[in-house]
Coordinates of C-alpha atoms in Angstrom, one line a residue:
Chain A
M1126 CA 42.9 174.7 60.4
I1127 CA 41.0 171.6 61.4
H1128 CA 42.5 168.7 60.9
A1129 CA 41.2 165.1 59.8
H1130 CA 42.6 162.0 59.7
Q1131 CA 44.5 162.1 56.5
T1132 CA 46.0 165.5 57.5
A1133 CA 46.8 165.5 61.4
P1134 CA 50.1 165.5 61.8
T1135 CA 51.9 163.3 64.2
Q1136 CA 52.9 164.9 67.1
F1137 CA 55.3 164.0 70.3
V1138 CA 54.8 164.3 73.9
Y1139 CA 57.1 162.9 76.4
V1140 CA 56.0 160.6 79.2
A1141 CA 58.6 159.9 81.6
G1142 CA 61.3 160.7 79.3
I1143 CA 59.7 158.6 76.6
P1144 CA 58.5 160.5 73.2
F1145 CA 55.0 158.9 72.6
A1146 CA 53.5 159.6 68.9
Y1147 CA 49.9 160.6 68.4
R1148 CA 47.4 162.8 66.0
R1149 CA 44.9 165.0 67.6
F1150 CA 42.2 166.5 65.6
G1151 CA 38.4 167.1 65.5
K1152 CA 36.0 169.4 66.9
P1153 CA 37.8 171.0 70.4
G1154 CA 35.9 171.8 73.7
G1155 CA 34.2 168.9 74.8
V1156 CA 35.7 165.3 76.1
P1157 CA 38.1 163.6 73.8
L1158 CA 37.7 160.5 72.9
V1159 CA 41.3 158.5 73.0
F1160 CA 41.5 155.3 71.2
N1161 CA 43.2 151.7 71.9
I1162 CA 44.1 149.9 68.5
H1163 CA 44.3 146.2 68.4
F1164 CA 47.0 143.5 68.5
T1165 CA 50.3 144.5 66.6
G1166 CA 48.4 148.0 65.3
T1167 CA 49.3 151.7 64.7
M1168 CA 47.7 154.8 64.2
D1169 CA 47.3 154.1 60.6
H1170 CA 44.7 151.1 61.6
W1171 CA 41.7 153.2 62.6
D1172 CA 39.1 154.1 60.1
P1173 CA 38.9 157.5 58.8
A1174 CA 34.9 156.5 58.2
V1175 CA 35.3 156.2 61.9
T1176 CA 37.7 158.7 63.5
D1177 CA 36.4 161.7 60.8
G1178 CA 33.0 160.7 62.0
F1179 CA 33.4 161.3 65.4
A1180 CA 35.7 164.0 64.9
K1181 CA 32.4 166.3 63.3
D1182 CA 31.3 166.4 67.0
R1183 CA 34.2 165.7 68.8
E1184 CA 38.3 165.8 69.5
V1185 CA 39.8 162.7 68.6
I1186 CA 43.3 161.5 69.9
L1187 CA 45.0 158.4 68.4
F1188 CA 48.1 157.3 69.3
D1189 CA 50.9 154.4 69.8
N1190 CA 51.4 153.1 73.2
A1191 CA 54.9 152.7 74.5
G1192 CA 57.5 150.3 72.2
I1193 CA 55.0 150.8 68.6
S1194 CA 55.4 151.9 65.9
A1195 CA 56.1 155.7 66.3
S1196 CA 56.4 155.7 69.6
S1197 CA 59.7 155.1 71.5
G1198 CA 60.3 153.1 74.7
E1199 CA 59.1 148.8 75.4
V1200 CA 56.2 147.3 74.4
P1201 CA 55.1 145.8 78.3
T1202 CA 54.2 142.1 78.6
S1203 CA 50.7 143.0 80.8
I1204 CA 47.9 144.5 79.8
E1205 CA 48.1 146.7 83.0
E1206 CA 51.3 148.2 82.5
M1207 CA 50.0 148.7 79.1
A1208 CA 47.3 150.7 80.7
A1209 CA 48.9 152.5 82.6
D1210 CA 51.2 153.4 80.2
A1211 CA 48.0 154.7 78.4
A1212 CA 47.2 156.6 81.6
A1213 CA 50.7 158.6 81.5
F1214 CA 50.1 159.3 78.1
V1215 CA 46.9 160.8 78.6
K1216 CA 47.9 163.0 81.8
A1217 CA 51.3 163.8 79.6
L1218 CA 48.9 165.9 77.1
G1219 CA 47.6 167.7 80.2
L1220 CA 43.9 166.4 80.0
T1221 CA 41.6 165.5 83.3
E1222 CA 38.9 164.0 81.5
V1223 CA 38.4 161.9 78.6
D1224 CA 36.1 159.2 76.8
V1225 CA 38.0 155.8 76.3
L1226 CA 37.3 153.4 73.1
G1227 CA 39.0 150.3 73.0
F1228 CA 39.4 147.8 70.1
S1229 CA 40.2 144.0 70.6
L1230 CA 43.6 144.1 72.8
G1231 CA 42.9 148.0 73.2
G1232 CA 39.6 147.0 74.5
L1233 CA 41.6 144.9 77.4
I1234 CA 43.6 148.1 77.7
A1235 CA 40.7 150.4 77.9
Q1236 CA 38.9 148.4 80.5
T1237 CA 41.6 148.2 82.9
L1238 CA 42.7 152.0 82.4
A1239 CA 38.8 152.7 83.2
I1240 CA 39.4 150.9 86.7
A1241 CA 42.7 152.1 87.3
E1242 CA 41.6 155.6 86.5
P1243 CA 38.2 156.0 87.7
K1244 CA 38.0 160.2 87.4
L1245 CA 40.3 160.5 84.3
V1246 CA 37.6 158.2 82.3
R1247 CA 34.5 159.1 82.1
R1248 CA 32.6 156.9 79.8
V1249 CA 34.0 153.5 77.8
V1250 CA 33.6 151.9 74.6
L1251 CA 34.8 148.4 74.3
V1252 CA 34.6 146.8 70.7
G1253 CA 35.4 143.3 69.5
T1254 CA 37.1 142.5 73.3
G1255 CA 36.3 140.1 76.2
P1256 CA 37.0 140.0 80.0
R1257 CA 39.9 138.4 81.7
S1258 CA 39.7 134.5 81.2
G1259 CA 37.4 134.7 78.7
E1260 CA 35.6 132.2 76.4
G1261 CA 38.7 130.7 74.0
M1262 CA 41.1 133.6 75.6
A1263 CA 43.5 131.0 76.9
T1264 CA 45.2 131.2 73.8
L1265 CA 44.4 132.8 70.2
T1266 CA 41.5 130.8 69.0
P1267 CA 42.0 128.3 66.2
E1268 CA 40.5 130.8 63.5
A1269 CA 42.8 133.6 64.8
Q1270 CA 46.0 130.8 64.7
E1271 CA 44.5 130.0 61.2
I1272 CA 44.1 133.4 60.1
F1273 CA 47.3 135.3 61.5
G1274 CA 49.5 132.1 60.3
A1275 CA 48.2 132.5 56.6
T1276 CA 50.4 134.4 53.8
Y1277 CA 48.4 137.4 52.0
E1278 CA 48.9 138.1 48.4
E1279 CA 49.2 141.6 49.9
P1280 CA 50.0 141.9 53.5
D1281 CA 47.0 144.1 54.1
H1282 CA 44.7 141.0 53.0
L1283 CA 45.0 139.8 56.5
W1284 CA 42.5 142.1 57.5
L1285 CA 39.7 141.0 55.2
R1286 CA 39.8 137.8 57.2
V1287 CA 40.5 139.1 60.6
H1288 CA 38.1 141.8 60.3
F1289 CA 35.2 140.7 58.0
S1290 CA 32.7 137.8 58.0
P1291 CA 33.6 135.2 54.8
S1292 CA 29.8 136.9 53.1
E1293 CA 30.1 138.5 50.0
Q1294 CA 28.6 142.0 51.7
S1295 CA 30.8 141.9 54.4
Q1296 CA 34.1 141.5 52.4
A1297 CA 32.8 143.9 50.1
A1298 CA 33.0 146.3 52.8
G1299 CA 36.3 144.9 53.7
R1300 CA 37.5 146.2 50.7
E1301 CA 36.2 149.7 50.8
F1302 CA 37.8 149.4 54.2
L1303 CA 41.0 148.6 52.8
R1304 CA 40.6 151.6 50.6
R1305 CA 40.1 154.1 53.1
F1306 CA 42.9 153.2 55.1
R1307 CA 45.3 153.4 52.4
L1308 CA 44.5 157.0 52.1
R1309 CA 46.8 158.4 53.9
H1310 CA 50.0 159.4 52.0
E1311 CA 52.1 160.9 53.8
G1312 CA 53.1 161.0 57.8
R1313 CA 52.5 157.2 57.7
D1314 CA 53.3 155.3 60.8
P1315 CA 56.6 152.9 60.6
Q1316 CA 56.1 149.3 60.7
V1317 CA 55.7 147.9 64.2
S1318 CA 59.0 146.1 65.3
E1319 CA 59.4 142.7 65.8
K1320 CA 59.4 143.0 68.9
V1321 CA 55.5 143.7 69.2
A1322 CA 54.1 140.9 68.5
P1323 CA 55.6 138.7 71.3
A1324 CA 55.5 141.3 73.6
Q1325 CA 51.4 141.6 73.1
L1326 CA 50.9 138.1 72.6
E1327 CA 52.4 137.4 76.2
A1328 CA 50.4 139.9 77.4
L1329 CA 47.2 138.5 76.0
G1330 CA 48.3 135.1 77.2
K1331 CA 48.5 136.2 81.0
W1332 CA 45.0 138.0 80.6
G1333 CA 43.4 135.4 78.7
A1334 CA 44.5 132.4 81.6
P1335 CA 42.1 130.7 83.4
R1336 CA 41.5 132.1 87.4
E1337 CA 39.1 131.6 90.0
N1338 CA 35.7 134.0 89.5
P1339 CA 37.0 135.8 86.3
Y1340 CA 34.6 138.2 85.9
D1341 CA 34.5 139.5 89.6
Y1342 CA 36.8 142.7 88.3
L1343 CA 34.0 144.2 86.5
K1344 CA 31.9 145.1 89.1
K1345 CA 34.9 147.9 89.7
L1346 CA 33.9 149.2 86.2
T1347 CA 31.6 151.7 87.2
Q1348 CA 31.6 154.1 84.2
P1349 CA 28.8 154.1 81.6
T1350 CA 30.6 151.8 78.9
L1351 CA 29.0 151.0 75.6
I1352 CA 30.0 147.4 74.2
V1353 CA 30.2 146.5 70.6
N1354 CA 30.8 143.6 68.5
G1355 CA 30.0 141.6 65.0
G1356 CA 27.4 138.6 66.1
A1357 CA 30.2 136.2 64.3
D1358 CA 33.8 137.5 65.9
V1359 CA 36.1 134.7 65.6
I1360 CA 39.1 136.9 66.7
I1361 CA 37.4 137.2 70.4
Y1362 CA 34.1 135.1 70.1
T1363 CA 30.6 137.0 70.4
V1364 CA 30.0 135.2 74.0
N1365 CA 32.6 137.4 75.4
S1366 CA 31.0 141.1 74.5
F1367 CA 27.9 139.6 76.5
I1368 CA 29.5 138.3 79.4
L1369 CA 31.2 141.9 79.4
Q1370 CA 27.5 143.4 79.3
Q1371 CA 26.4 140.4 82.0
N1372 CA 29.2 141.3 84.7
I1373 CA 29.7 145.4 84.1
P1374 CA 27.3 147.5 86.1
N1375 CA 26.1 149.7 83.4
A1376 CA 26.7 148.2 80.2
Q1377 CA 24.9 148.5 76.8
L1378 CA 25.7 145.8 74.3
I1379 CA 25.2 146.2 70.8
L1380 CA 25.9 143.1 68.2
Y1381 CA 25.8 144.0 64.6
P1382 CA 24.6 141.1 61.9
D1383 CA 26.9 139.2 59.8
A1384 CA 29.9 140.8 61.2
N1385 CA 33.2 139.7 62.4
H1386 CA 36.0 141.2 64.5
G1387 CA 36.0 144.7 62.9
A1388 CA 32.1 145.5 63.2
L1389 CA 33.2 148.9 63.6
Y1390 CA 34.7 148.6 60.3
Q1391 CA 31.8 147.2 58.2
Y1392 CA 29.2 149.4 59.7
P1393 CA 31.3 152.9 60.3
E1394 CA 28.1 155.1 59.8
L1395 CA 25.7 152.9 62.4
F1396 CA 28.9 152.7 64.8
V1397 CA 29.5 156.4 65.2
R1398 CA 25.9 157.0 65.5
H1399 CA 25.4 154.7 68.1
V1400 CA 28.0 155.6 70.0
S1401 CA 27.7 158.9 69.9
M1402 CA 24.3 158.9 71.2
F1403 CA 26.0 156.5 74.2
L1404 CA 28.5 159.5 74.8
E1405 CA 25.8 162.0 74.6
H1406 CA 23.2 160.5 76.3
Q1407 CA 24.2 157.4 78.2
A1408 CA 21.5 155.0 78.4
R1409 CA 21.3 155.0 82.5
G1410 CA 20.2 158.6 83.5
A1411 CA 22.4 161.2 84.8
Chain B
M1387 CA -6.8 165.3 62.8
I1388 CA -3.8 163.4 63.4
H1389 CA -4.7 161.4 66.5
A1390 CA -2.1 160.5 69.3
H1391 CA -2.0 157.3 72.1
Q1392 CA -4.2 159.2 74.5
T1393 CA -7.1 160.3 71.9
A1394 CA -7.2 157.2 68.9
P1395 CA -10.6 156.2 68.8
T1396 CA -10.7 152.5 69.1
Q1397 CA -12.0 151.1 65.8
F1398 CA -13.1 147.6 64.7
V1399 CA -12.1 145.6 61.4
Y1400 CA -14.2 142.4 60.6
V1401 CA -11.8 139.3 60.4
A1402 CA -13.8 136.3 58.9
G1403 CA -16.5 137.6 60.8
I1404 CA -15.2 138.4 63.9
P1405 CA -15.0 142.5 65.1
F1406 CA -11.0 143.0 65.8
A1407 CA -10.3 146.4 67.9
Y1408 CA -7.3 148.6 67.0
R1409 CA -6.0 152.0 67.2
R1410 CA -4.4 153.6 64.2
F1411 CA -2.8 157.0 64.3
G1412 CA 1.0 158.9 63.5
K1413 CA 2.3 160.0 60.4
P1414 CA 0.5 158.2 57.7
G1415 CA 2.4 157.2 54.0
G1416 CA 4.8 155.0 55.0
V1417 CA 5.3 151.6 56.4
P1418 CA 3.2 151.2 59.6
L1419 CA 4.5 149.4 62.8
V1420 CA 2.4 146.9 64.0
F1421 CA 2.3 146.8 68.0
N1422 CA 2.1 143.0 69.7
I1423 CA 1.9 142.9 73.2
H1424 CA 2.4 140.8 75.8
F1425 CA 0.8 138.1 78.2
T1426 CA -2.6 139.3 79.0
G1427 CA -1.8 142.7 77.9
T1428 CA -4.3 145.1 76.2
M1429 CA -4.0 148.1 73.8
D1430 CA -3.7 150.3 77.1
H1431 CA -0.4 148.4 78.2
W1432 CA 1.7 150.2 75.7
D1433 CA 3.6 153.3 76.8
P1434 CA 2.2 156.2 75.5
A1435 CA 6.3 157.5 75.5
V1436 CA 6.6 154.3 72.9
T1437 CA 4.0 154.6 70.9
D1438 CA 3.8 158.5 70.2
G1439 CA 7.3 158.6 70.0
F1440 CA 7.3 156.2 67.0
A1441 CA 4.1 158.3 66.1
K1442 CA 6.2 161.3 65.1
D1443 CA 7.4 159.6 61.7
R1444 CA 5.4 156.8 61.1
E1445 CA 2.0 155.0 61.3
V1446 CA 1.3 153.0 64.3
I1447 CA -1.1 150.3 65.2
L1448 CA -2.2 148.9 68.0
F1449 CA -4.8 146.2 68.4
D1450 CA -6.5 143.5 70.5
N1451 CA -5.4 139.9 68.8
A1452 CA -8.4 137.4 68.9
G1453 CA -10.3 136.9 72.3
I1454 CA -8.4 139.6 74.1
S1455 CA -10.2 142.9 75.6
A1456 CA -12.3 144.6 73.0
S1457 CA -11.6 142.0 70.2
S1458 CA -14.3 139.0 69.8
G1459 CA -13.6 135.4 68.9
E1460 CA -11.7 133.0 71.0
V1461 CA -7.9 133.4 72.2
P1462 CA -6.5 129.9 70.2
T1463 CA -3.7 128.0 72.6
S1464 CA -1.0 128.3 69.8
I1465 CA 1.5 131.3 69.2
E1466 CA 1.2 129.8 65.4
E1467 CA -3.0 130.3 65.5
M1468 CA -2.1 133.4 67.6
A1469 CA 0.1 135.0 64.5
A1470 CA -2.0 133.7 62.1
D1471 CA -4.9 135.9 63.7
A1472 CA -2.5 138.9 63.5
A1473 CA -1.5 138.6 59.9
A1474 CA -5.5 138.2 59.0
F1475 CA -5.9 141.0 61.2
V1476 CA -3.3 143.0 58.9
K1477 CA -4.7 141.9 55.8
A1478 CA -8.2 142.8 56.6
L1479 CA -6.7 146.4 57.0
G1480 CA -6.1 146.3 53.2
L1481 CA -2.0 146.6 54.3
T1482 CA 0.3 144.9 52.2
E1483 CA 3.8 145.8 53.9
V1484 CA 4.1 146.5 57.7
D1485 CA 6.9 146.2 60.1
V1486 CA 6.1 144.4 63.1
L1487 CA 7.0 145.0 66.7
G1488 CA 6.6 142.3 69.5
F1489 CA 7.0 142.5 73.0
S1490 CA 7.9 139.5 75.4
L1491 CA 4.5 136.9 74.0
G1492 CA 4.0 139.2 71.4
G1493 CA 7.8 138.6 70.3
L1494 CA 6.8 134.9 69.7
I1495 CA 3.5 135.7 67.9
A1496 CA 6.1 138.6 65.7
Q1497 CA 8.7 136.1 64.8
T1498 CA 6.1 133.7 63.8
L1499 CA 4.5 136.2 61.9
A1500 CA 7.5 136.9 60.3
I1501 CA 8.3 133.6 59.1
A1502 CA 4.8 132.9 57.9
E1503 CA 4.5 136.1 56.2
P1504 CA 7.8 137.1 54.3
K1505 CA 6.1 139.7 52.0
L1506 CA 3.9 141.2 54.5
V1507 CA 6.3 141.6 57.3
R1508 CA 9.5 143.7 56.1
R1509 CA 11.2 144.2 59.6
V1510 CA 10.9 142.8 62.6
V1511 CA 11.7 144.1 66.6
L1512 CA 11.6 141.8 69.1
V1513 CA 11.4 142.9 72.5
G1514 CA 12.1 140.7 76.2
T1515 CA 11.4 137.7 74.2
G1516 CA 13.0 134.5 72.9
P1517 CA 13.3 131.4 70.8
R1518 CA 11.1 128.3 71.1
S1519 CA 12.1 125.8 73.7
G1520 CA 14.6 128.9 75.4
E1521 CA 16.5 128.5 78.1
G1522 CA 14.2 128.7 81.0
M1523 CA 10.9 128.8 78.6
A1524 CA 9.6 125.1 79.7
T1525 CA 7.6 127.0 82.0
L1526 CA 7.6 130.7 83.5
T1527 CA 10.8 131.2 84.9
P1528 CA 10.7 130.9 89.0
E1529 CA 10.8 134.9 89.2
A1530 CA 7.5 135.1 86.8
Q1531 CA 6.0 132.8 88.9
E1532 CA 6.5 134.5 92.0
I1533 CA 6.0 138.0 90.7
F1534 CA 2.5 137.0 88.7
G1535 CA 1.5 135.1 92.1
A1536 CA 2.0 138.2 94.6
T1537 CA -0.4 140.1 95.3
Y1538 CA -0.3 143.9 95.0
E1539 CA -1.5 147.3 96.8
E1540 CA -2.5 148.5 93.5
P1541 CA -2.8 145.8 90.6
D1542 CA -0.6 148.1 88.3
H1543 CA 1.9 147.5 90.4
L1544 CA 2.5 144.0 89.1
W1545 CA 4.3 145.6 86.5
L1546 CA 6.5 147.4 88.4
R1547 CA 8.3 143.9 89.1
V1548 CA 7.9 142.4 85.7
H1549 CA 9.3 145.5 83.7
F1550 CA 11.6 147.2 85.9
S1551 CA 14.7 146.0 88.0
P1552 CA 15.0 146.4 92.0
S1553 CA 17.4 149.6 91.6
E1554 CA 16.4 152.6 93.0
Q1555 CA 16.8 154.3 89.5
S1556 CA 15.0 151.8 87.6
Q1557 CA 11.8 151.6 89.9
A1558 CA 11.6 155.6 89.6
A1559 CA 11.4 154.8 85.8
G1560 CA 8.7 152.2 86.5
R1561 CA 6.4 154.7 88.5
E1562 CA 6.6 157.1 85.4
F1563 CA 5.7 154.4 83.3
L1564 CA 3.0 153.5 85.2
R1565 CA 1.6 157.7 85.2
R1566 CA 2.1 157.4 82.0
F1567 CA 0.1 154.6 80.6
R1568 CA -2.8 155.5 83.0
L1569 CA -3.1 159.2 81.2
R1570 CA -5.7 157.6 79.0
H1571 CA -9.0 158.1 80.7
E1572 CA -11.5 157.7 77.9
G1573 CA -12.0 154.7 75.7
R1574 CA -10.0 152.6 77.5
D1575 CA -9.6 148.5 76.8
P1576 CA -12.0 146.4 79.0
Q1577 CA -10.4 144.3 81.3
V1578 CA -9.2 140.9 79.8
S1579 CA -11.7 137.5 80.5
E1580 CA -10.6 134.9 83.2
K1581 CA -9.8 132.7 79.5
V1582 CA -6.8 134.8 78.3
A1583 CA -4.5 133.9 80.7
P1584 CA -4.7 129.9 80.7
A1585 CA -5.2 130.0 77.0
Q1586 CA -1.9 131.9 76.5
L1587 CA -0.2 129.7 79.4
E1588 CA -0.9 126.8 76.8
A1589 CA 0.5 128.5 73.9
L1590 CA 3.6 129.5 75.9
G1591 CA 3.9 125.8 77.1
K1592 CA 4.3 124.5 73.5
W1593 CA 6.2 127.1 72.4
G1594 CA 9.0 126.7 75.4
A1595 CA 8.6 123.0 75.6
P1596 CA 12.2 121.3 74.6
R1597 CA 12.8 119.8 71.4
E1598 CA 15.6 118.7 69.0
N1599 CA 17.7 121.9 67.3
P1600 CA 14.9 124.0 68.8
Y1601 CA 16.7 127.2 67.1
D1602 CA 16.6 125.6 63.5
Y1603 CA 13.3 127.6 62.6
L1604 CA 15.3 130.8 63.1
K1605 CA 17.3 130.7 59.7
K1606 CA 13.8 131.3 58.2
L1607 CA 13.7 134.5 59.9
T1608 CA 15.3 136.5 56.8
Q1609 CA 13.7 139.5 57.3
P1610 CA 16.4 142.6 59.1
T1611 CA 15.2 141.9 62.9
L1612 CA 16.5 144.3 66.2
I1613 CA 16.0 142.4 69.5
V1614 CA 16.1 144.6 72.3
N1615 CA 16.3 143.4 76.0
G1616 CA 17.1 144.6 79.2
G1617 CA 20.4 143.3 80.7
A1618 CA 18.6 141.7 83.5
D1619 CA 15.5 139.9 82.0
V1620 CA 14.0 137.5 84.9
I1621 CA 10.9 137.0 82.8
I1622 CA 12.1 135.8 79.6
Y1623 CA 16.1 135.5 80.5
T1624 CA 18.2 137.9 78.4
V1625 CA 20.4 135.1 76.8
N1626 CA 17.2 134.1 75.0
S1627 CA 18.0 137.3 73.1
F1628 CA 21.4 136.5 72.5
I1629 CA 20.4 133.2 71.6
L1630 CA 17.7 135.0 68.7
Q1631 CA 20.7 137.3 67.5
Q1632 CA 22.9 134.8 66.7
N1633 CA 20.7 132.4 65.2
I1634 CA 19.0 134.3 63.4
P1635 CA 20.5 135.4 59.8
N1636 CA 20.4 139.3 59.9
A1637 CA 19.4 140.1 63.3
Q1638 CA 21.0 143.2 65.4
L1639 CA 21.1 142.9 69.3
I1640 CA 20.9 145.7 71.6
L1641 CA 20.4 145.4 75.7
Y1642 CA 20.2 147.8 78.1
P1643 CA 21.8 148.6 81.4
D1644 CA 20.0 148.0 85.0
A1645 CA 16.7 146.7 82.8
N1646 CA 14.5 143.7 83.5
H1647 CA 11.7 142.7 80.9
G1648 CA 10.1 146.2 80.2
A1649 CA 13.5 147.9 79.0
L1650 CA 11.5 149.7 76.6
Y1651 CA 9.4 151.5 79.1
Q1652 CA 12.4 152.2 81.1
Y1653 CA 14.4 154.0 78.5
P1654 CA 11.4 155.1 76.0
E1655 CA 13.5 157.6 74.2
L1656 CA 16.6 155.6 73.5
F1657 CA 14.5 153.0 72.4
V1658 CA 12.6 155.1 69.7
R1659 CA 15.6 156.6 68.7
H1660 CA 17.5 152.8 68.1
V1661 CA 14.1 151.1 66.6
S1662 CA 13.8 154.3 64.4
M1663 CA 17.6 153.9 63.3
F1664 CA 16.8 150.4 62.4
L1665 CA 13.7 150.5 60.4
E1666 CA 15.1 153.6 58.3
H1667 CA 18.5 152.2 58.0
Q1668 CA 18.4 148.6 58.4
A1669 CA 22.3 147.6 59.3
R1670 CA 23.3 145.5 56.8
G1671 CA 23.2 147.5 53.3
A1672 CA 20.2 147.4 51.1

């Protein structure tokens, strides 16, 4: 049976003795696409319209990194350690070549993983993310502090403000997204523990801290890379996506209109088409 | 007979008594795509891989604006007058709705035309261009001055440096482009007169001059807009494409890797696919 986002069972693989939770579904036979989720996110925070959209043509792998939700272990306090955990997870599955997609915090992990593992990672998709010492990344942005600090009628409504712009059209897309991401009823991931956010915040702080020539490291990201963001991201400012494009040697950039941090959830079909084009025919010739 | 880039005859339509030269080909029945060319360019400066790529699915209209090549009249010394000439040309063809693509100087005309004619222009594609008073647009950039001032073994080789990056891969793409754009042997456009460049430079100077709140006018560009450029444009700096995206209300941005001013000629197939997706399914919902 070919599974999909709603039905794929949570499986476990041991990485240095620690069980990592993952779900794997879609069309097998090609290079799988490994998803790296955002701050405090689990496998259930992905949009089925995105994951199932990709699963039509390729294998999709979602996972909880060390210490998150259904995975055991501890959340490390640096992006480098998170990327090493992600690499160990991919290798534990017996895979030798993957494409990597990272969203926000997951995009920091994805770029670090791609640099550390140039043979393991074929192509890279960075969504709503930024470089080391990016603009407004030394701390959470003022907007992010307000949005994450507020209380919501339903906890999920947080994501309407994190991922979507204030416009009526974007908020309507946000409500559709919430409806989709609540669809999985059985086998949902457990809530993340109270230890996740502080460790991830510490890692974000180290990543964002000012340093000399902060973007030099991006020259080492030599894989074909696609950067995607909303044109009005208030969580990781959109200019950081432009900075990534300007500093990664083989990078394409796509920005969507009237979209905040979660552009991939606002335009899931367009996003899947753009990313699929990139994964199939990288812009620069083979 | 359905014509293509190489065979479409040059036709003429009278605009206020002045004959405008144009070529019209492709699949009729939908909204035609009207092309606005760059500094000193004619209908022959378009890439057949781009124009014929679009012509499979839609009607393509190339033209020489007033005073250029096969068209009579005078080249005006402002972008606003050039846009008014372009609007008059489109209306003289009896068309009531078009999509508009503008490249470089043609992109200045296209955005001005879209603002002036919100009913006539449905969607806008801006390639290798920038806003009024854009970064480095008060004069030609130092790179552009050097490139346009140099002499070349064959005059066409100018375009290898204007449109393509210095990398081996980009230069190879440039030679392929030159081969394609020389293919039309019969009915080529005449050389532009020596009056074209000075008038266009004067218009560029007015457009690029510093002014207060220079980007406010872009709020009036309400049509869905796609902005495309190379990530390393030295003729109109790439950051201007980012500025356009940030200031046009409903704008998508795509930047290509290792590409200079002529990204559409370096990645013609990808460009046609991206633009066609945009023209068919604008990013923001209907």
